[in-house]
Every structure is written in C-alpha cells, then in structure tokens.
Backbone as a chain_set.jsonl record, in Angstrom:
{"seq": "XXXXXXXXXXXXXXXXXXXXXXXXXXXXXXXXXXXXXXXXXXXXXXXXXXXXXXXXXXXXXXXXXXXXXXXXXXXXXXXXXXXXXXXXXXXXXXXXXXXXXXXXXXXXXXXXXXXXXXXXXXXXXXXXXXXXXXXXXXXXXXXX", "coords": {"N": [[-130.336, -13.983, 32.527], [-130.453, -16.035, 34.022], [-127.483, -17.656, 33.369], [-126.018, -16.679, 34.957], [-126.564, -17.232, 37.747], [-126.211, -19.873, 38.357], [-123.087, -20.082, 37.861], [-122.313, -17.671, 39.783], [-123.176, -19.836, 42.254], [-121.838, -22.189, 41.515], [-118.815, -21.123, 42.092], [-119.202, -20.335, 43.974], [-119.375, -22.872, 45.751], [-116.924, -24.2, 45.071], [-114.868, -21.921, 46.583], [-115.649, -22.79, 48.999], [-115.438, -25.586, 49.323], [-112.408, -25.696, 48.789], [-111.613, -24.17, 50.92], [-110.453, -25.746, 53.777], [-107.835, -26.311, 52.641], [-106.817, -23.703, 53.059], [-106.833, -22.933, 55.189], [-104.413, -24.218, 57.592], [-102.635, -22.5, 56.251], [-103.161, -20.218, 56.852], [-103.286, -20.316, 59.668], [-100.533, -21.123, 60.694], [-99.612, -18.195, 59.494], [-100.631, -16.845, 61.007], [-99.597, -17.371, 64.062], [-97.079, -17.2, 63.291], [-96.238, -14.057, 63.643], [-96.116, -12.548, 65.818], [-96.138, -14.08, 68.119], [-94.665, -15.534, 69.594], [-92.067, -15.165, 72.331], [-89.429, -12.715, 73.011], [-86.443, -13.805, 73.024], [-83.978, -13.422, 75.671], [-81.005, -14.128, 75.423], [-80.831, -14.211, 72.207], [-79.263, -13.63, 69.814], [-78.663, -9.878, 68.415], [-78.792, -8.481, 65.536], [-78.004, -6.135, 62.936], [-78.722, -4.976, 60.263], [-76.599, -2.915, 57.637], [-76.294, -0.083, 55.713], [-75.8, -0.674, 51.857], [-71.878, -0.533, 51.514], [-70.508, 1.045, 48.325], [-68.362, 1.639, 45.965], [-66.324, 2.935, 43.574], [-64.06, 1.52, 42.061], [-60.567, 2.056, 40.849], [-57.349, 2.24, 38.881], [-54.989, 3.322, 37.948], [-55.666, 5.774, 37.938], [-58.599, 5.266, 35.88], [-61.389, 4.469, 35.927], [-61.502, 1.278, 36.708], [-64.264, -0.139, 37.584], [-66.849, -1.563, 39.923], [-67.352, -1.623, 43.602], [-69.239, -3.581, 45.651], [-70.348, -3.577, 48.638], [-72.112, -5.492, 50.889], [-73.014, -5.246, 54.695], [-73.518, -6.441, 58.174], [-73.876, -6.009, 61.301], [-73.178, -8.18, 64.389], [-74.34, -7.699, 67.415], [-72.638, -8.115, 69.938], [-72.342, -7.523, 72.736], [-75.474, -7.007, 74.442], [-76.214, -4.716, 76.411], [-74.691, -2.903, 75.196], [-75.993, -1.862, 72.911], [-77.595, 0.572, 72.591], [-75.991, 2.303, 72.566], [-74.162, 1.8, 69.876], [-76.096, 1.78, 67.8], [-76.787, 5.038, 68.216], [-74.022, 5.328, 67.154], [-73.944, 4.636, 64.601], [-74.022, 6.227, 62.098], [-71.071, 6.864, 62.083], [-69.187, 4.152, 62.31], [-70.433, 3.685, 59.59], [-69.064, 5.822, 58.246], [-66.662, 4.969, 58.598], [-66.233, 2.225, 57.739], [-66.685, 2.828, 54.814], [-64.504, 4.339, 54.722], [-62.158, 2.785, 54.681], [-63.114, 0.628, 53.006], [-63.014, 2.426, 50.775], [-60.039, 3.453, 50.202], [-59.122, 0.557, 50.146], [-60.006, -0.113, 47.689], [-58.895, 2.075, 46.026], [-56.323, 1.053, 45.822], [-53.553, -0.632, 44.287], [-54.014, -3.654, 44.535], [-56.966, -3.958, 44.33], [-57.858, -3.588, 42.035], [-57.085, -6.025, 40.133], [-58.045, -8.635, 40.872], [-60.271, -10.335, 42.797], [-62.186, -9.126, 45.286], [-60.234, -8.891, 48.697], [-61.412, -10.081, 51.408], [-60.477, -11.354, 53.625], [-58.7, -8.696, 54.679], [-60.31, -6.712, 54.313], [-62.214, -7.076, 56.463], [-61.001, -7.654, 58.641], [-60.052, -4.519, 59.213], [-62.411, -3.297, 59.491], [-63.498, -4.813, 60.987], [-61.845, -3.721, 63.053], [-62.405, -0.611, 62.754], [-64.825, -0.774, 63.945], [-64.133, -2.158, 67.006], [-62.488, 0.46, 67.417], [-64.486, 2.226, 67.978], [-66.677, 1.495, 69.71], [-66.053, 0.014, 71.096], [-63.972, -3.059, 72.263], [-65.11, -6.621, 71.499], [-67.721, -5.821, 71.351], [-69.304, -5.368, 69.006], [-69.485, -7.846, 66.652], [-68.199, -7.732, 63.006], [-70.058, -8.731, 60.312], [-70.117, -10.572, 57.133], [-72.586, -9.865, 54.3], [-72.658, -10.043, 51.167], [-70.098, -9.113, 49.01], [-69.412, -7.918, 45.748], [-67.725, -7.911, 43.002], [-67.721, -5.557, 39.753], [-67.253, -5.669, 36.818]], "CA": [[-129.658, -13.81, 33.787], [-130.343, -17.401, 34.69], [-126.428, -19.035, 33.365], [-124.923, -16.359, 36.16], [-126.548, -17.65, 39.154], [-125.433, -21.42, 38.799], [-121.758, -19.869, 37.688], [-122.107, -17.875, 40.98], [-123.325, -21.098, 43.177], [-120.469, -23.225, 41.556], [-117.546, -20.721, 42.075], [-118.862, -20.021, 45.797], [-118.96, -24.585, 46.391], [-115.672, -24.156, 44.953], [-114.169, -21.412, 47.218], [-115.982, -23.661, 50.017], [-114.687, -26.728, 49.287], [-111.141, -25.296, 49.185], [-111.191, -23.383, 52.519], [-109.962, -26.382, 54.658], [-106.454, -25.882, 52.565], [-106.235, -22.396, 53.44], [-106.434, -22.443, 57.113], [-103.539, -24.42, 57.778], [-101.164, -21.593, 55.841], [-103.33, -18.843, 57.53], [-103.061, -20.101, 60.877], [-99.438, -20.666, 60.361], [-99.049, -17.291, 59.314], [-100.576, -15.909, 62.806], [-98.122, -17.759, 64.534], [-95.536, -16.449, 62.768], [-96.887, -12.581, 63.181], [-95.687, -12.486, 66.886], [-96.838, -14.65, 69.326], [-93.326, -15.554, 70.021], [-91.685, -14.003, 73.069], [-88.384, -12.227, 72.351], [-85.351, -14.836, 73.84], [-83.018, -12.146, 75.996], [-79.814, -14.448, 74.881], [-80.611, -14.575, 70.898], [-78.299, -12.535, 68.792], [-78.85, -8.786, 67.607], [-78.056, -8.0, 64.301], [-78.33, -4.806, 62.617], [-77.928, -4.294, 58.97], [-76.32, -1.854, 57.24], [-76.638, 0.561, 54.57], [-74.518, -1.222, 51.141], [-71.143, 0.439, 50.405], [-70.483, 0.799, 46.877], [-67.404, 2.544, 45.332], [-65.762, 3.029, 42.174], [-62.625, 0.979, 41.877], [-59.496, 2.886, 40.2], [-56.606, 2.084, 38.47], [-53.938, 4.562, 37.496], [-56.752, 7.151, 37.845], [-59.479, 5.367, 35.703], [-62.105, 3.929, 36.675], [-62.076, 0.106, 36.423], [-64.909, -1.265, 37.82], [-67.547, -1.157, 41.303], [-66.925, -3.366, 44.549], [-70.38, -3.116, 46.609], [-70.348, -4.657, 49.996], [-73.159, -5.337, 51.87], [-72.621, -5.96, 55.922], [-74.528, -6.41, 59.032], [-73.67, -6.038, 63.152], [-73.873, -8.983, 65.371], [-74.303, -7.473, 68.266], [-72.507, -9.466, 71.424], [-72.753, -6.685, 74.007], [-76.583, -6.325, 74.458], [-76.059, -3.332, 77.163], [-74.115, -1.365, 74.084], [-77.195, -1.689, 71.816], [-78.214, 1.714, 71.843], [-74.754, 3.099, 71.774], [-74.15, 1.212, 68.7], [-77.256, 2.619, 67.005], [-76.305, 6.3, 68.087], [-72.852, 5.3, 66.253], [-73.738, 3.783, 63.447], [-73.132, 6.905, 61.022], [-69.667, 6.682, 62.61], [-69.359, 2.969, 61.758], [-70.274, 3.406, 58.471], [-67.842, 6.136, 57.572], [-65.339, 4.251, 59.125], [-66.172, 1.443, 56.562], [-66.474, 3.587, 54.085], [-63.078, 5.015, 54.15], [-61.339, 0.993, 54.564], [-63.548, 0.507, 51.022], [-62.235, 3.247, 49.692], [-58.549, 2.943, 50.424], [-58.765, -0.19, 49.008], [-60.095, 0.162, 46.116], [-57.852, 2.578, 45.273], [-54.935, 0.37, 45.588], [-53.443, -1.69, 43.021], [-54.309, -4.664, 44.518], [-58.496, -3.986, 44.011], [-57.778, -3.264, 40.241], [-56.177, -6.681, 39.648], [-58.173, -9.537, 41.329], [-61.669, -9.987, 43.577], [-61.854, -8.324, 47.15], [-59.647, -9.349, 50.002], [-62.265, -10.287, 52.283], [-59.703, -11.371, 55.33], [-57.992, -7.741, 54.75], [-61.482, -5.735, 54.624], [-62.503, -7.944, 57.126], [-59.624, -6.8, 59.779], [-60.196, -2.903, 58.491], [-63.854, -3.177, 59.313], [-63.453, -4.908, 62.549], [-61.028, -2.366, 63.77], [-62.933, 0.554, 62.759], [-65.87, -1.524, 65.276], [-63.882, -1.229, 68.053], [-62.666, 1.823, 68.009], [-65.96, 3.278, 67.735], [-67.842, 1.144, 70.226], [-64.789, -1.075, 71.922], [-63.721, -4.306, 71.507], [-65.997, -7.361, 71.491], [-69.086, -5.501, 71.843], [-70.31, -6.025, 68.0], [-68.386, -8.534, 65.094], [-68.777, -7.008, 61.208], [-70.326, -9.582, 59.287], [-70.084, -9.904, 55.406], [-73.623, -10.552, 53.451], [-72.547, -9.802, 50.187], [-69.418, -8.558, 48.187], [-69.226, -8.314, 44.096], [-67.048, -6.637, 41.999], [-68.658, -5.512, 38.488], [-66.051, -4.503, 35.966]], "C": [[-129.551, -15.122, 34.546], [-128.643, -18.053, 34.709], [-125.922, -18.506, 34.712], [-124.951, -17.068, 37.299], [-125.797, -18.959, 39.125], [-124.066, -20.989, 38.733], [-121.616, -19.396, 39.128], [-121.815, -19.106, 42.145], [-122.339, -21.832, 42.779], [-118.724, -22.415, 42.017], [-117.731, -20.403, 43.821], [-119.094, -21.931, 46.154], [-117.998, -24.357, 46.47], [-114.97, -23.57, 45.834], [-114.553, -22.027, 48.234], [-115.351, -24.443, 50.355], [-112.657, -26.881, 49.824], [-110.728, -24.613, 50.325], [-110.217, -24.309, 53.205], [-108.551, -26.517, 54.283], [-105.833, -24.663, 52.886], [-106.091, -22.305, 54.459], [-105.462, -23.326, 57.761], [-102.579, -23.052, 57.585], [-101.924, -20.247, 56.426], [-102.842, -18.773, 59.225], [-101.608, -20.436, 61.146], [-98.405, -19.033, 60.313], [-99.504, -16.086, 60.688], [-100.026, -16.19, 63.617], [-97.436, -17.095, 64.151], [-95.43, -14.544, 63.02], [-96.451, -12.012, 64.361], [-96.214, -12.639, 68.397], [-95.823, -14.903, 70.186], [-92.977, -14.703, 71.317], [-90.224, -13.716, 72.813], [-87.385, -13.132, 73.679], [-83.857, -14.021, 74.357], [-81.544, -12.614, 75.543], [-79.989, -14.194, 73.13], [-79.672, -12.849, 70.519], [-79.082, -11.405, 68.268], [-78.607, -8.529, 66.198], [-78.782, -7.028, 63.483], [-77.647, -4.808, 61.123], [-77.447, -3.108, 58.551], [-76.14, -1.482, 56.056], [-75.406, -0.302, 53.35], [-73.581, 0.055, 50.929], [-71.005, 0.013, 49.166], [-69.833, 1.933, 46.417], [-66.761, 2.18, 44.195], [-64.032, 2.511, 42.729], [-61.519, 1.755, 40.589], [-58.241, 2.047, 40.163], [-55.672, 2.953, 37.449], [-54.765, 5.829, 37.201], [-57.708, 6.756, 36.477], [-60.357, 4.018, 35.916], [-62.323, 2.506, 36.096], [-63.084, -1.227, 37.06], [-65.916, -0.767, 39.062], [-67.574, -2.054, 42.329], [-68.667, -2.448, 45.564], [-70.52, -4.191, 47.355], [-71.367, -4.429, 50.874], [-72.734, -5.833, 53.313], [-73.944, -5.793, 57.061], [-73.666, -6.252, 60.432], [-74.256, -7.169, 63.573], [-73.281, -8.694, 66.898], [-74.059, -8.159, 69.616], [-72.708, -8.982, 72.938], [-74.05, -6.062, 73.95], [-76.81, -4.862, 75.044], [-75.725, -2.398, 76.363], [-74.979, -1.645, 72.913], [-77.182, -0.23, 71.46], [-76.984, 3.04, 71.419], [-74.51, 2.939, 70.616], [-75.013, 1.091, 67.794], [-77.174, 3.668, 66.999], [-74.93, 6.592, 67.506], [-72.74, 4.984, 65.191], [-73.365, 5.117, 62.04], [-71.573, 7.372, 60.748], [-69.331, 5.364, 62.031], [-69.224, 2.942, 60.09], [-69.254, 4.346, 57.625], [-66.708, 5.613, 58.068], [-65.106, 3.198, 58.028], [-65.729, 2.024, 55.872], [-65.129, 4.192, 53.719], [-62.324, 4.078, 53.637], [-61.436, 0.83, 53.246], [-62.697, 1.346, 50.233], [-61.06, 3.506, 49.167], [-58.258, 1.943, 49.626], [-58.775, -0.423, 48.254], [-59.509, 0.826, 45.338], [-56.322, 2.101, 44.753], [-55.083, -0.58, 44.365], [-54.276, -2.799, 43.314], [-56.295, -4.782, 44.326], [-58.541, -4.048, 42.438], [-57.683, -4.687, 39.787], [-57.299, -7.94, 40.078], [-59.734, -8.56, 42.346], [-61.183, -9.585, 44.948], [-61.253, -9.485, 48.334], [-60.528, -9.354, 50.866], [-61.637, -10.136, 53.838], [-59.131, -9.936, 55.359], [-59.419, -6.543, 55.243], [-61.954, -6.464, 56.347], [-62.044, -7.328, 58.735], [-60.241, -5.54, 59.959], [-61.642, -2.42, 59.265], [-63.867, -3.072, 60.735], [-62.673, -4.103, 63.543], [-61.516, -1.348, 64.168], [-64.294, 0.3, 63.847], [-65.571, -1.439, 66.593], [-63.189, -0.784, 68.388], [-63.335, 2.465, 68.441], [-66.753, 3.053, 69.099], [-67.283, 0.053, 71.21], [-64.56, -2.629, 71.89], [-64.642, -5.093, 72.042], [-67.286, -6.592, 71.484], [-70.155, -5.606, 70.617], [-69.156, -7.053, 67.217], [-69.192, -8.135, 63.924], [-69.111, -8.734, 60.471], [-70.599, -9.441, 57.61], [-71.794, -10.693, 55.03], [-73.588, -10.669, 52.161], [-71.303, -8.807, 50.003], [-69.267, -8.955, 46.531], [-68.761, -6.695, 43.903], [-67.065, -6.884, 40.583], [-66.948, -5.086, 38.164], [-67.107, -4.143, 34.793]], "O": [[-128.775, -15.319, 35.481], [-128.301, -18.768, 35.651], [-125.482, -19.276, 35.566], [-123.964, -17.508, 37.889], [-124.808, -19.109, 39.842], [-123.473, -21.509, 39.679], [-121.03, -20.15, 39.906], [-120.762, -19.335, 42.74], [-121.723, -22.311, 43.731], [-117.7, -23.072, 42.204], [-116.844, -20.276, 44.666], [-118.777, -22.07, 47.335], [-117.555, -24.179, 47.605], [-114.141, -24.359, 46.287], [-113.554, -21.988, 48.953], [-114.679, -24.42, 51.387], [-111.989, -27.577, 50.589], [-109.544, -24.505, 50.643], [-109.082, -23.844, 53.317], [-107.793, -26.802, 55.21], [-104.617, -24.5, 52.991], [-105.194, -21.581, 54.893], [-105.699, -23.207, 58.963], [-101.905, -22.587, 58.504], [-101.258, -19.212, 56.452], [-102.331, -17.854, 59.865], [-101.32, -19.839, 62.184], [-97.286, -18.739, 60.732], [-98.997, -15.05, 61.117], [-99.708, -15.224, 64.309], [-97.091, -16.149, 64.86], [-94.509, -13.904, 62.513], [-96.291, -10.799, 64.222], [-96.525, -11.894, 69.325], [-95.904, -14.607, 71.378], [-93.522, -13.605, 71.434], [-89.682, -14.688, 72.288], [-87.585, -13.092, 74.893], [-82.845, -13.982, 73.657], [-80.768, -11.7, 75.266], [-78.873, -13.899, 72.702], [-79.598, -11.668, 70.859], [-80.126, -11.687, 67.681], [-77.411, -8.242, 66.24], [-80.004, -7.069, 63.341], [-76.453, -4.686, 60.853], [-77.898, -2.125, 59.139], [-75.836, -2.321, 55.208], [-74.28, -0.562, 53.773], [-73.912, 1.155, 50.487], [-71.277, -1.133, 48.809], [-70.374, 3.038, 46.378], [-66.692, 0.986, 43.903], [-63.208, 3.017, 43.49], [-61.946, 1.895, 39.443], [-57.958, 1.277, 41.081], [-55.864, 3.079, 36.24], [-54.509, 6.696, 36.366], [-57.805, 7.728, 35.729], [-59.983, 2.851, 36.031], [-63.124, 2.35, 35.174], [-62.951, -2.45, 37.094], [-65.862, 0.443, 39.281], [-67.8, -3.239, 42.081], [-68.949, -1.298, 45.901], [-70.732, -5.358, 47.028], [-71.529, -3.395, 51.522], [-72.066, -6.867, 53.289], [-75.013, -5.213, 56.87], [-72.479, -6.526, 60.252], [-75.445, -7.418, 63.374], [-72.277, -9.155, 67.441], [-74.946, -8.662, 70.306], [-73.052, -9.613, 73.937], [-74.144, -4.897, 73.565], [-77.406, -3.977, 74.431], [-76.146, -1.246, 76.475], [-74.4, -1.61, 71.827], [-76.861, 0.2, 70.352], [-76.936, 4.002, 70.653], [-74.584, 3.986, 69.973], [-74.79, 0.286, 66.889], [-77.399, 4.085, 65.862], [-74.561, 7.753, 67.327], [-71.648, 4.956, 64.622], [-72.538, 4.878, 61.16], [-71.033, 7.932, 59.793], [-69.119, 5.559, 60.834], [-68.321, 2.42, 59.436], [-68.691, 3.945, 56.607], [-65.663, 6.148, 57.696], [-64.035, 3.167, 57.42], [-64.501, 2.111, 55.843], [-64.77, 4.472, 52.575], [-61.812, 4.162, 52.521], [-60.522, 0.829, 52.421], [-61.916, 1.071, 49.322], [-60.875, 3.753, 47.976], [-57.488, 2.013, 48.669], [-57.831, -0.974, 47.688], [-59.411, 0.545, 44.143], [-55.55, 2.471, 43.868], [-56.029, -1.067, 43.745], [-55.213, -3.047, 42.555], [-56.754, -5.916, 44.193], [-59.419, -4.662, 41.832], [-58.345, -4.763, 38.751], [-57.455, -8.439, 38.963], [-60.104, -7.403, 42.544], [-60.088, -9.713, 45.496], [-61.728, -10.566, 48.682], [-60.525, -8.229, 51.368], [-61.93, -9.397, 54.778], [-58.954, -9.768, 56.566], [-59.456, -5.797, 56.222], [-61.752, -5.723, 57.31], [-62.682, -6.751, 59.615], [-61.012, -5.445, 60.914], [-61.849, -1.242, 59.556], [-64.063, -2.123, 61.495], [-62.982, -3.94, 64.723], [-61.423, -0.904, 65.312], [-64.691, 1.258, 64.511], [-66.315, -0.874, 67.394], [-62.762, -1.064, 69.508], [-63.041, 3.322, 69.275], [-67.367, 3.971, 69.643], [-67.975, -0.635, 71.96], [-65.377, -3.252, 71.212], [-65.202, -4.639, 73.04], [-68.11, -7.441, 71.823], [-71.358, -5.816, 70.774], [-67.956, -6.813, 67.352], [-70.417, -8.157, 63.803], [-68.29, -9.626, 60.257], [-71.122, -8.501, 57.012], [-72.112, -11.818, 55.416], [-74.46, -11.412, 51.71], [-71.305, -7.77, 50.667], [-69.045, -10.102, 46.143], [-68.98, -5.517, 44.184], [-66.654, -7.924, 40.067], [-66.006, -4.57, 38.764], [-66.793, -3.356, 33.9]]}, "num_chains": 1, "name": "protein.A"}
C-alpha cells in the first residue's frame, strides 16, 4: 500500500501547482455569469423556431430549403406583443416559404433571399406594425 500514497501526494502537488492557471478562466467565467447590468438601449432579438419545407417541382419533390431567422426587436414597448404573436409570425413565414417553394423558380436555383426577405418583412408588420421588429436571416440551405 506504500507506492499509492506517494502517487496520491504527487497527483495532489500537481493539482496544486496548477491551480494558479485555473483561476484566471474561473474568475472570468463569474464575470461572465451576470454581473453585467442589462443596457435599456441594446437590441432584443428573439429567435425563431427553423422553417423547413419540401421544395416541389411539377408535383415531385425536389429537394428541402430550411431557413433559420431571428427578430430584432426596435420597438422595446411592443416586446411582449411580439411574443404573444409570435405563432402568428411564424405562420405567416411559413406560408411565404411555402409559396415559394412551390414555384418554379425554388426548383431551379438557391433561395431568393431579397424576395423571402420582403415576404417575411411584410408578414412583420402586418402582425405587429411597421418598424417595430426587422426579420433577420441566420441561416438558409437548400439540400437536394
């Protein structure tokens, strides 16, 4: 039973020795944890669920366009409206996607961004009125 103890005593120097690199990235990471106070101008933004629909061409199916987006919220006051709308919002997307994908032009070439783009922002304010969020893109790919 004697080799353990020295293996102990050298693996606890060791974790000793090395402490003074860890507490930099710990105390770092309590900063970061929310000491912060929240800045009443910074930007909202609200992600949202990905769409993801089946692209068509003469009725079969060539391919999947999945678009991820987010809300940047510019009217703080319509926050919580624009959280009690958001399953509104997203079928509003949702339909734009779908529309287009059905058209020729999704079959043929990658997604019209400036066209969804429009479609998106429209269906934004209608829902929730103009300026009060902008649709941002985080991701579009289309699989064939």
């Amino acid at each position: 039973m004697t080799p353990a103890r020295p293996l102990l005593r050298r693996s606890f120097l060791t974790g000793l020795a090395l402490t003074p690199l860890w507490l930099p990235a710990i105390a770092h990471a309590a900063d970061a944890g929310g000491a912060k106070k929240a800045d009443p101008n910074a930007p909202v933004f609200i992600k949202l669920q990905a769409l993801n629909v089946t692209v068509f061409d003469r009725g079969v199916a060539r391919g999947k366009l999945s678009i991820e987006l987010q809300l940047e919220v510019t009217m703080k006051n319509r926050l919580d409206r624009i959280n009690s709308l958001l399953p509104r919002l997203y079928d509003g997307y949702l339909t734009a996607v779908t529309e287009y994908s059905n058209s020729r032009a999704a079959a043929d070439r990658s997604p019209d961004l400036d066209y969804l783009g429009d479609r998106f922002q429209a269906a934004t304010d209608e829902a929730v009125g103009a300026g009060a969020a902008k649709v941002l893109f985080n991701s579009a790919v289309r699989t064939l």
